[in-house]
mmCIF file of C-alpha atoms in Angstrom:
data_model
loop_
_atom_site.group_PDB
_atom_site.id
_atom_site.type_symbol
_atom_site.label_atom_id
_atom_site.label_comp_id
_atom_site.label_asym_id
_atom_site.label_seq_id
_atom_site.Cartn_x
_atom_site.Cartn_y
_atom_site.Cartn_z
ATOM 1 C CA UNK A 117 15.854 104.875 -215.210
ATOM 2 C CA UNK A 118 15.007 101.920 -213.330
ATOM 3 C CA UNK A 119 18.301 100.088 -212.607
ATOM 4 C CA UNK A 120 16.887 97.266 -209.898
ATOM 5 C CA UNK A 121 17.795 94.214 -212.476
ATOM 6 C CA UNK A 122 21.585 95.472 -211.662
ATOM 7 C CA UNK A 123 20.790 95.739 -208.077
ATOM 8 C CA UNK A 124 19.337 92.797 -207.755
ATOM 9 C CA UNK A 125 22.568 91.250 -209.115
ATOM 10 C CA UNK A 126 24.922 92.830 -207.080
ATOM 11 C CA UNK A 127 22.891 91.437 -204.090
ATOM 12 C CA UNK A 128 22.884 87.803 -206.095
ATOM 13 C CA UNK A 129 26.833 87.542 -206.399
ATOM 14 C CA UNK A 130 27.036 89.264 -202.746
ATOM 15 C CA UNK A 131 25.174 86.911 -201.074
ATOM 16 C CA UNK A 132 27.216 84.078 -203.031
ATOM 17 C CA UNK A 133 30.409 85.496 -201.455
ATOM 18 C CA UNK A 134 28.564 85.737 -197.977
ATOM 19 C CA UNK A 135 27.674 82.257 -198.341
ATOM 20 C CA UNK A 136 30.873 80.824 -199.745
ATOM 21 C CA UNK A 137 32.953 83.029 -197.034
ATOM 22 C CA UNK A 138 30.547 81.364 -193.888
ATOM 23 C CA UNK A 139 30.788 78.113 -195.351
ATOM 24 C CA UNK A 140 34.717 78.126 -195.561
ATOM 25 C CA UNK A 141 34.997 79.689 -191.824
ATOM 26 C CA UNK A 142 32.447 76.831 -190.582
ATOM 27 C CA UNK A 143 34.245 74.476 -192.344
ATOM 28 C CA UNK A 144 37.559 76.234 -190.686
ATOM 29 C CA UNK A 145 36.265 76.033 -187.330
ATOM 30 C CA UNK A 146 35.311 72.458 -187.214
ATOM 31 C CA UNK A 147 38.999 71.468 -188.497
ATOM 32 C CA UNK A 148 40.563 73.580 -185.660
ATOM 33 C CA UNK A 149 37.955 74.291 -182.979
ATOM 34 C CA UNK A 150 40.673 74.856 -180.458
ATOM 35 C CA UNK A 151 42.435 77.530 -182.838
ATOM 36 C CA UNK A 152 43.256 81.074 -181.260
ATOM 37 C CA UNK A 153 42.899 84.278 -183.479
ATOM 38 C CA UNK A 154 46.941 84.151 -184.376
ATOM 39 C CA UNK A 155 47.034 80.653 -185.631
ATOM 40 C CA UNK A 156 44.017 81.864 -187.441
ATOM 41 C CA UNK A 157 46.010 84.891 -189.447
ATOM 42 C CA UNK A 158 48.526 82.534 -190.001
ATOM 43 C CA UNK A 159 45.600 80.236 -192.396
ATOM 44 C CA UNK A 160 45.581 80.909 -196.237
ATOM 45 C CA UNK A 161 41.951 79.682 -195.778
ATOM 46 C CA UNK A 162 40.710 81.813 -193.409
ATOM 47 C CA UNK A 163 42.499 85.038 -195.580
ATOM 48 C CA UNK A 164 40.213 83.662 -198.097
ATOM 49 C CA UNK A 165 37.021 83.609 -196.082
ATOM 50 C CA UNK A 166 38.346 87.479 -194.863
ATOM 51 C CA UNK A 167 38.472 88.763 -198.614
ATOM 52 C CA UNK A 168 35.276 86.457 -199.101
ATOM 53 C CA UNK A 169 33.438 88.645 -196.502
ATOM 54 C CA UNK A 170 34.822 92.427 -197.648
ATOM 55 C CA UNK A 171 33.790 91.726 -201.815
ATOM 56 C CA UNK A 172 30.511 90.954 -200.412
ATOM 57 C CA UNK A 173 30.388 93.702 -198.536
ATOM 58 C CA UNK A 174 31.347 95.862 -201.242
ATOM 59 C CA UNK A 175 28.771 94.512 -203.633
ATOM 60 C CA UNK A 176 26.223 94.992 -201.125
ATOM 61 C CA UNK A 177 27.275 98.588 -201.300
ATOM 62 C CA UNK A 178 27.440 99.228 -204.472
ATOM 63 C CA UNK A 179 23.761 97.769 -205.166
ATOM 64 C CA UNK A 180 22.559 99.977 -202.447
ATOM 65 C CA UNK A 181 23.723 102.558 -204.873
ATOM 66 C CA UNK A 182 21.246 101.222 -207.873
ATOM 67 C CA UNK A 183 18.352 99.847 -206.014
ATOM 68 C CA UNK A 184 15.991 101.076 -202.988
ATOM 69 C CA UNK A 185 16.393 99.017 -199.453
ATOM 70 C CA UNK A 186 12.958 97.177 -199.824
ATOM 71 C CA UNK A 187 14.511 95.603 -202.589
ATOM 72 C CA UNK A 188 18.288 95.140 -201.720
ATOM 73 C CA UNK A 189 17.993 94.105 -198.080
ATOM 74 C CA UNK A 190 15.696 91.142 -198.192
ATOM 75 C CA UNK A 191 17.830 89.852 -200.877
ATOM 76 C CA UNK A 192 20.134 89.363 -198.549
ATOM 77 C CA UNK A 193 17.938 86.325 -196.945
ATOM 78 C CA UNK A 194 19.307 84.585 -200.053
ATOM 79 C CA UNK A 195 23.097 83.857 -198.371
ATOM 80 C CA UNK A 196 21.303 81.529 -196.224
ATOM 81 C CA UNK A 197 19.865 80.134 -199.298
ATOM 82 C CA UNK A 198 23.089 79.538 -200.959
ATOM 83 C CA UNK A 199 24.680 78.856 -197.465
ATOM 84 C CA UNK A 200 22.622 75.264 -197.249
ATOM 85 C CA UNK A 201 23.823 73.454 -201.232
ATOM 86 C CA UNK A 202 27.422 74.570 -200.430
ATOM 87 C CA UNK A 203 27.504 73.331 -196.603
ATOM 88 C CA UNK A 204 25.540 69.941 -197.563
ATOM 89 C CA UNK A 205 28.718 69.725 -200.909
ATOM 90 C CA UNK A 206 31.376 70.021 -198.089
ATOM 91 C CA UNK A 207 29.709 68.089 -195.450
ATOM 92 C CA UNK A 208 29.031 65.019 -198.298
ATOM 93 C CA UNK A 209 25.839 64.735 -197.573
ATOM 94 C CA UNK A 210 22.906 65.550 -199.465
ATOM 95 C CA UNK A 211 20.081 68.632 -199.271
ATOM 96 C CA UNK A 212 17.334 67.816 -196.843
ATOM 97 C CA UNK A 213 13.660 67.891 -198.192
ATOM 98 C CA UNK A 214 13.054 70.195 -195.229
ATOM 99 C CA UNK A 215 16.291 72.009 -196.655
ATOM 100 C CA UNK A 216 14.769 72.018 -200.252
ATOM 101 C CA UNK A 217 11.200 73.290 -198.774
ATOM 102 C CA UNK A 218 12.753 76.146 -196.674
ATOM 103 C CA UNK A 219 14.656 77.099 -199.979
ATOM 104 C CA UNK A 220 11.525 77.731 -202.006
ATOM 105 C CA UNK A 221 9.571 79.431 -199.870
ATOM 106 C CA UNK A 222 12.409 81.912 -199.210
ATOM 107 C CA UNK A 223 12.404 82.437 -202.857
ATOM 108 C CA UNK A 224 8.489 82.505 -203.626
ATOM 109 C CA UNK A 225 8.384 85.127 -201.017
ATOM 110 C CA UNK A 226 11.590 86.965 -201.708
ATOM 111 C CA UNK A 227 10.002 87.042 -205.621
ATOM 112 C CA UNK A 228 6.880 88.472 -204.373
ATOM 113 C CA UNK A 229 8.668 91.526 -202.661
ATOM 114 C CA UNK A 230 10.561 92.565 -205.832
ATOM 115 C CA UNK A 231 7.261 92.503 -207.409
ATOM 116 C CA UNK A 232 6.090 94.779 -205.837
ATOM 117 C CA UNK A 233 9.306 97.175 -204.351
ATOM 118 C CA UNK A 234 10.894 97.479 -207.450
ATOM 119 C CA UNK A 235 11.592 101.069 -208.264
ATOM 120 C CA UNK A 236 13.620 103.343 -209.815
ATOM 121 C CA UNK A 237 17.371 104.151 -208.365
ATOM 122 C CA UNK A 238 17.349 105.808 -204.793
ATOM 123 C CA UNK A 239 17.747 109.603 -204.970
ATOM 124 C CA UNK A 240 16.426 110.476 -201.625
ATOM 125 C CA UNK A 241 18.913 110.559 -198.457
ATOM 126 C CA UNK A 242 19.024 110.979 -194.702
ATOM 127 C CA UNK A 243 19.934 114.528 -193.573
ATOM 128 C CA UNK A 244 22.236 114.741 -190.723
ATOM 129 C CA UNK A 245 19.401 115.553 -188.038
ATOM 130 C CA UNK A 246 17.115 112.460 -189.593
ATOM 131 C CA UNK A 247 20.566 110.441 -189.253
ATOM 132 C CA UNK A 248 20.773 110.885 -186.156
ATOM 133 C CA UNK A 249 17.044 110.773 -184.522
ATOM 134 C CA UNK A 250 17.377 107.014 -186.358
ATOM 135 C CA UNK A 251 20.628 106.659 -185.031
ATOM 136 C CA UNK A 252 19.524 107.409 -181.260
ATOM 137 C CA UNK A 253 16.088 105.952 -181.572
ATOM 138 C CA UNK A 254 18.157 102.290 -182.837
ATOM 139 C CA UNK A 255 20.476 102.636 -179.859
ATOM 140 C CA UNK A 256 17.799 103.272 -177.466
ATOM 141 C CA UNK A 257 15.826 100.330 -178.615
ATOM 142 C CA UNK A 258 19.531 98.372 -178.762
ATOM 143 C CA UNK A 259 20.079 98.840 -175.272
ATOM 144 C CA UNK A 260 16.873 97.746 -174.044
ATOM 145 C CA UNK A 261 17.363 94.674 -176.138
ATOM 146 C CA UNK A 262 20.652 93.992 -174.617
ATOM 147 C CA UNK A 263 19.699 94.517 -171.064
ATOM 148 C CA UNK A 264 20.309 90.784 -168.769
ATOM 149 C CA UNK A 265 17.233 89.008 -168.232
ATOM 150 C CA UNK A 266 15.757 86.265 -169.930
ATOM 151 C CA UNK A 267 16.553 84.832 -173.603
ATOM 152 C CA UNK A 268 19.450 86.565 -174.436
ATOM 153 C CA UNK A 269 19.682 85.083 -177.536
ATOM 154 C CA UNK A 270 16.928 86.039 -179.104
ATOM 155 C CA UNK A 271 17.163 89.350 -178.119
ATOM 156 C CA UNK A 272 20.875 89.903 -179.065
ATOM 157 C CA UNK A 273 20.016 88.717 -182.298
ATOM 158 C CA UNK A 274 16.985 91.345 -182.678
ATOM 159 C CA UNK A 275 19.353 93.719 -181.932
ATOM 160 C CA UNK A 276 21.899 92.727 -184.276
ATOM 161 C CA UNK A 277 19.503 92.540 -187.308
ATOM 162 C CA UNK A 278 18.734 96.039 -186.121
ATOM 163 C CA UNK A 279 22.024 97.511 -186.226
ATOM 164 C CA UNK A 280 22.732 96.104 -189.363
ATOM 165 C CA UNK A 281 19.551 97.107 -191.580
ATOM 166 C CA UNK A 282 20.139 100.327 -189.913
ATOM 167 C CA UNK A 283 23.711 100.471 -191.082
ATOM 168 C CA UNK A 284 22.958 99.359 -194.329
ATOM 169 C CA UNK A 285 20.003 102.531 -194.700
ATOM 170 C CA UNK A 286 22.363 104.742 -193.657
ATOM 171 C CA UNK A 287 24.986 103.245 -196.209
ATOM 172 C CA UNK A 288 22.289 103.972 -198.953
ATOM 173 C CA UNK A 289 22.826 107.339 -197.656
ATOM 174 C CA UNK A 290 26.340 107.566 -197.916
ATOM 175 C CA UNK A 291 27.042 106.269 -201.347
ATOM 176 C CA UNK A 292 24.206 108.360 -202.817
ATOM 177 C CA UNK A 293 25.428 111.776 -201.649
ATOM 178 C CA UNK A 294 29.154 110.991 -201.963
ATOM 179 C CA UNK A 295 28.112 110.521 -205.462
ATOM 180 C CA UNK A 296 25.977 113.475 -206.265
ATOM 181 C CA UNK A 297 27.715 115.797 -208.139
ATOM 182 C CA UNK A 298 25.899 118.947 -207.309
ATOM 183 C CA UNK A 299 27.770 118.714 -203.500
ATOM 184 C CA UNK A 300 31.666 117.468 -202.025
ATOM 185 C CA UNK A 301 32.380 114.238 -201.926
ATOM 186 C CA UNK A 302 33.381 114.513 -198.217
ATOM 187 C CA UNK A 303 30.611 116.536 -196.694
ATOM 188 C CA UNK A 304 30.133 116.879 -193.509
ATOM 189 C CA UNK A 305 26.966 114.797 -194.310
ATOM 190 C CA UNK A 306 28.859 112.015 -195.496
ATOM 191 C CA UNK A 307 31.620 111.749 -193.050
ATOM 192 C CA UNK A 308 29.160 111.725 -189.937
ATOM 193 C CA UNK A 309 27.076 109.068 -191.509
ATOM 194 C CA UNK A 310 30.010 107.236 -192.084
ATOM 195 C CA UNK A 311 31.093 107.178 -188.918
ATOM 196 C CA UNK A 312 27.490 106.122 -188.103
ATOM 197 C CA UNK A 313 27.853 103.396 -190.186
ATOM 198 C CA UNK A 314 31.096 102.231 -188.590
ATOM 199 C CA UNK A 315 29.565 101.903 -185.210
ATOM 200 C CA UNK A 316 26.386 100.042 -186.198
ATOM 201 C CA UNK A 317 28.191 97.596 -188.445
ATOM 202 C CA UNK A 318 30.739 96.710 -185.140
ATOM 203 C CA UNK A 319 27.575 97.020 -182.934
ATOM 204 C CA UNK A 320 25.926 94.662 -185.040
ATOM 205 C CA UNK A 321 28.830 92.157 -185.524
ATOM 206 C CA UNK A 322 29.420 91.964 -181.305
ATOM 207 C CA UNK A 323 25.573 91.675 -180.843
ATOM 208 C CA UNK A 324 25.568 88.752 -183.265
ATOM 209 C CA UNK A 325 28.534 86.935 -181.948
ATOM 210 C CA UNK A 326 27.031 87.343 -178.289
ATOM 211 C CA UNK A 327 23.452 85.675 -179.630
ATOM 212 C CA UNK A 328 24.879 82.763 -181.107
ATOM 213 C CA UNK A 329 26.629 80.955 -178.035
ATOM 214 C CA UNK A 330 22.952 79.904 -177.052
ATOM 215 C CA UNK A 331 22.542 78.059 -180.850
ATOM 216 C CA UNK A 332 22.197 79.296 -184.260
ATOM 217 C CA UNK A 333 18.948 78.941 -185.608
ATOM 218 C CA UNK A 334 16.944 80.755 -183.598
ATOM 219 C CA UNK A 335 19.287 83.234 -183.364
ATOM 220 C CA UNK A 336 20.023 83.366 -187.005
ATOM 221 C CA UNK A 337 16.280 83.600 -188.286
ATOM 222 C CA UNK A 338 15.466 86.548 -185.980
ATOM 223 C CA UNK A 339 18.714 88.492 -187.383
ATOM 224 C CA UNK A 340 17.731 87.505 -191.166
ATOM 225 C CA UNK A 341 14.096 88.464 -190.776
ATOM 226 C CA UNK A 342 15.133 91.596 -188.670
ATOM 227 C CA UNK A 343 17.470 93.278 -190.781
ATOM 228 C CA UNK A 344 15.289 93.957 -193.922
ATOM 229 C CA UNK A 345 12.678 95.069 -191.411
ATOM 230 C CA UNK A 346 14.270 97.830 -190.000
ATOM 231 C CA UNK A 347 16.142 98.917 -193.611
ATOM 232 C CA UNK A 348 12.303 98.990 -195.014
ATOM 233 C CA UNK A 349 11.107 100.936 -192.063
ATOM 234 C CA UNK A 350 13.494 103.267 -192.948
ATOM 235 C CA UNK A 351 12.763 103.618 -196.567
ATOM 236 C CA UNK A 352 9.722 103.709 -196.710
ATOM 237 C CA UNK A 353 9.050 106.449 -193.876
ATOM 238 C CA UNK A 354 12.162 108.425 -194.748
ATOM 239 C CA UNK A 355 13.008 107.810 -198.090
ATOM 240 C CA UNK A 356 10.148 108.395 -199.941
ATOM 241 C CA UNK A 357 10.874 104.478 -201.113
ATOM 242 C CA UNK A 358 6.916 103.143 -202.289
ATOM 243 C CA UNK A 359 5.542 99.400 -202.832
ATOM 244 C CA UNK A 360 4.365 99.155 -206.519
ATOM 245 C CA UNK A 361 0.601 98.324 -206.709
ATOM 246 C CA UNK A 362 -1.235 100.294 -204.097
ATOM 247 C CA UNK A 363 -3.097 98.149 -201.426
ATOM 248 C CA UNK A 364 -3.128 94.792 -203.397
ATOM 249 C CA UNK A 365 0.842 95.438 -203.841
ATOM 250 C CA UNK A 366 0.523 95.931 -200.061
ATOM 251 C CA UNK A 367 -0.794 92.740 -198.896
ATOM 252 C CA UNK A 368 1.142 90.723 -201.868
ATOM 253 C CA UNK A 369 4.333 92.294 -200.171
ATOM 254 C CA UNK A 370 3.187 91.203 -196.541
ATOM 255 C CA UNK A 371 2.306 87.707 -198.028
ATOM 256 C CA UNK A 372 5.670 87.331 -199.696
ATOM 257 C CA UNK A 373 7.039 88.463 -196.606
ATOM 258 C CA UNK A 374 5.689 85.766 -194.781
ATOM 259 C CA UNK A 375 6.580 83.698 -197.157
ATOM 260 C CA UNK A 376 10.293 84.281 -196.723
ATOM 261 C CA UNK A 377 10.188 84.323 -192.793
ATOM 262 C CA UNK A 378 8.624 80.771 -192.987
ATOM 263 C CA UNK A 379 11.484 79.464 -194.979
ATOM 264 C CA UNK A 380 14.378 81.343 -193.406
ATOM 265 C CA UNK A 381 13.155 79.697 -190.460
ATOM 266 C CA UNK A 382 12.403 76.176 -191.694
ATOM 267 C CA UNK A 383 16.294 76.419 -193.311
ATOM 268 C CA UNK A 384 17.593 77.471 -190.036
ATOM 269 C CA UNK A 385 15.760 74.647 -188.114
ATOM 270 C CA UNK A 386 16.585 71.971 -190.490
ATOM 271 C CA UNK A 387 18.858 69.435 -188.993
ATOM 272 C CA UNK A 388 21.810 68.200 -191.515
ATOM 273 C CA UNK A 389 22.016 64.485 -191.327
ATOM 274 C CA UNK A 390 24.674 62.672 -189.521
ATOM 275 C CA UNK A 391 26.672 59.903 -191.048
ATOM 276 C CA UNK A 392 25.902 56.480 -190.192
ATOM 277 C CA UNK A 393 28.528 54.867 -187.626
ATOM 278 C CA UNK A 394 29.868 51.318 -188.915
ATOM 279 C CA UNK A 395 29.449 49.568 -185.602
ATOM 280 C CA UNK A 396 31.693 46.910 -186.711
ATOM 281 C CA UNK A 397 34.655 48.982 -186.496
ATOM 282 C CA UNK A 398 36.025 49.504 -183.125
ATOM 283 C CA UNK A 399 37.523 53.014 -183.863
ATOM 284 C CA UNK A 400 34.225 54.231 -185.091
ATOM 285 C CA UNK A 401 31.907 52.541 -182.118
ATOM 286 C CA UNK A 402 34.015 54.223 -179.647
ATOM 287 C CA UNK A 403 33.605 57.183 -181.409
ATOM 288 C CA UNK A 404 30.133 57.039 -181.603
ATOM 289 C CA UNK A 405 29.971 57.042 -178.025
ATOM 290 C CA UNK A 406 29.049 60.095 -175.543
ATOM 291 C CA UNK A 407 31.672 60.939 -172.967
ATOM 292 C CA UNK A 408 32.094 58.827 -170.421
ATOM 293 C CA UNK A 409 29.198 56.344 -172.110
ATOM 294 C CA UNK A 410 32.221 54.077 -172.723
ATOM 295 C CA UNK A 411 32.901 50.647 -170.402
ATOM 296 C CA UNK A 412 36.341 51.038 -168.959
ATOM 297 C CA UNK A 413 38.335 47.976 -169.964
ATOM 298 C CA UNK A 414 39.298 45.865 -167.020
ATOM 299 C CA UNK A 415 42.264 45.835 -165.507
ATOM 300 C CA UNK A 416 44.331 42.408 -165.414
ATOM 301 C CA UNK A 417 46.064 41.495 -162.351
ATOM 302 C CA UNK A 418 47.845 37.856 -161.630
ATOM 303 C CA UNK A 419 45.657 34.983 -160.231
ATOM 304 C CA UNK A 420 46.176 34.624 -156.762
ATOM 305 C CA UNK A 421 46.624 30.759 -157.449
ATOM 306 C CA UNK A 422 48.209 30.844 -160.622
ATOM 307 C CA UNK A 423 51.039 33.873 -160.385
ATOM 308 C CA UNK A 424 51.943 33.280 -164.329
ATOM 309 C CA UNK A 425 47.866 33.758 -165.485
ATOM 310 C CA UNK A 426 46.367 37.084 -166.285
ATOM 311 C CA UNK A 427 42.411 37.335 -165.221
ATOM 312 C CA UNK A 428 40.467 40.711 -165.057
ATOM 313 C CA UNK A 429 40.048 42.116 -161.871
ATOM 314 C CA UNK A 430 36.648 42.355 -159.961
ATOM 315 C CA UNK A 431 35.696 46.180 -158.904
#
């Protein structure tokens, strides 16, 4: 039975919530940018962006369940999608042409790899010694990524998109034997993936937040384009997962692939537009200003010859 259409809508509404939930905590941050992490429980909004985040993580679960990773993970490209219509809304400004262009070569691509990985529903897991040879090979290549030396960034966030696509493969692995019938729910299989799964999602999460204090788009391409990568490395080798078409479904995947990376990384490189200052108004000309850009206003001292007059004073 092939059961990708309902996959492919799980990963739909999921990256809607992803979207919707980064929006509301960007919008968050830029209200309060001095706001600790208890001032933070204490906001209804943030609460929302929190449950937000875990029904998208759920869905995202729950379609690795019905469809194969080649499929489900580059879907998730299309948060960043939805990210840019709902941050131009609450920003009051309007979608970029470079904006528009990035947006439909994401999806032109991101079409052309469901072409050709659509499949029926995954069947085929990770035993525990596969597990963890991808587990240990991930961390190995994780801490060479992380090690100090030049462009951080960059290489935080190739880490991070690694962690996660191999969290969400091993996920795949979780939800399909916890429900096959034929063994326990709570195998030994299951549990120590599980925990697997734990680690690289929090790995993943720290790596990320650690890439992003250099910028975001650079930073937040490589993690996009990174994260199906490694999930389709994965299913493919150890899955038994299979591009539809032979070697012309091959190179139409690669194509659509490059497709995608060119417009996750135009949308991440677009620059919103700023509002136009009114110049006239004094509030907003000062604010317009860069620190310290600002003449001081002079001082006024008493005329040595005239003690009642107020002049500015010379410096």
């Amino acid at each position: 039975m092939n059961t990708v259409p309902a996959a492919v809508a799980l990963s739909l509404v999921s990256a809607v919530a992803y979207a919707a939930a980064a929006v509301g905590q960007e919008r968050l941050a830029s209200r309060s940018p001095g706001a600790g992490t208890l001032r933070l429980l204490g906001s209804g909004a943030w609460w929302w962006s929190v449950g937000l985040n875990a029904s998208a993580a759920l869905l995202h679960v729950v379609a690795l369940r019905y469809g194969p990773l080649t499929v489900v993970q580059p879907l998730g490209a299309l948060t960043l999608v939805a990210a840019v219509p709902m941050g131009a809304r609450m920003a009051g400004r309007r979608v970029s042409a470079v904006e528009w262009k990035g947006t439909a070569l994401t999806l032109l691509g991101l079409g052309a790899i469901l072409v050709t990985a659509s499949g029926p529903a995954p069947d085929g897991v990770l035993s525990v010694p596969e597990a963890l040879a991808v587990a240990g090979a991930t961390a190995v290549f994780i801490g060479v990524l992380s090690r100090p030396g030049a462009r951080p960034g960059l290489r935080h966030a190739t880490a991070s998109g690694l962690a996660s696509g191999v969290a969400s493969a091993l996920t795949q692995t979780v939800t399909v034997a916890a429900t096959d019938r034929s063994g326990p729910a709570l195998s030994v299989q299951v549990v120590g993936v599980a925990l697997l799964v734990a680690a690289f999602a929090a790995g993943g999460l720290v790596l990320s937040q650690t890439a992003y204090r250099g910028g975001l788009g650079g930073p937040l391409a490589v993690v996009t384009l990174s994260n199906p990568l490694a999930a389709a490395v994965i299913g493919l080798s150890l899955l038994g997962e299979r591009l539809q078409g032979g070697p012309a479904g091959v190179l139409l995947a690669l194509a659509g692939a490059g497709l995608a990376a060119w417009g996750v990384v135009s949308l991440t490189r677009a620059a919103p537009a700023t509002a136009p200052v009114d110049d006239d108004h004094p509030v907003a000309a000062v604010l317009a200003l860069e620190p310290g850009s600002a003449t001081p206003e002079p001082a006024l001292v008493p005329r040595p010859h005239d003690p009642g007059h107020l002049t500015p004073a010379t410096r």
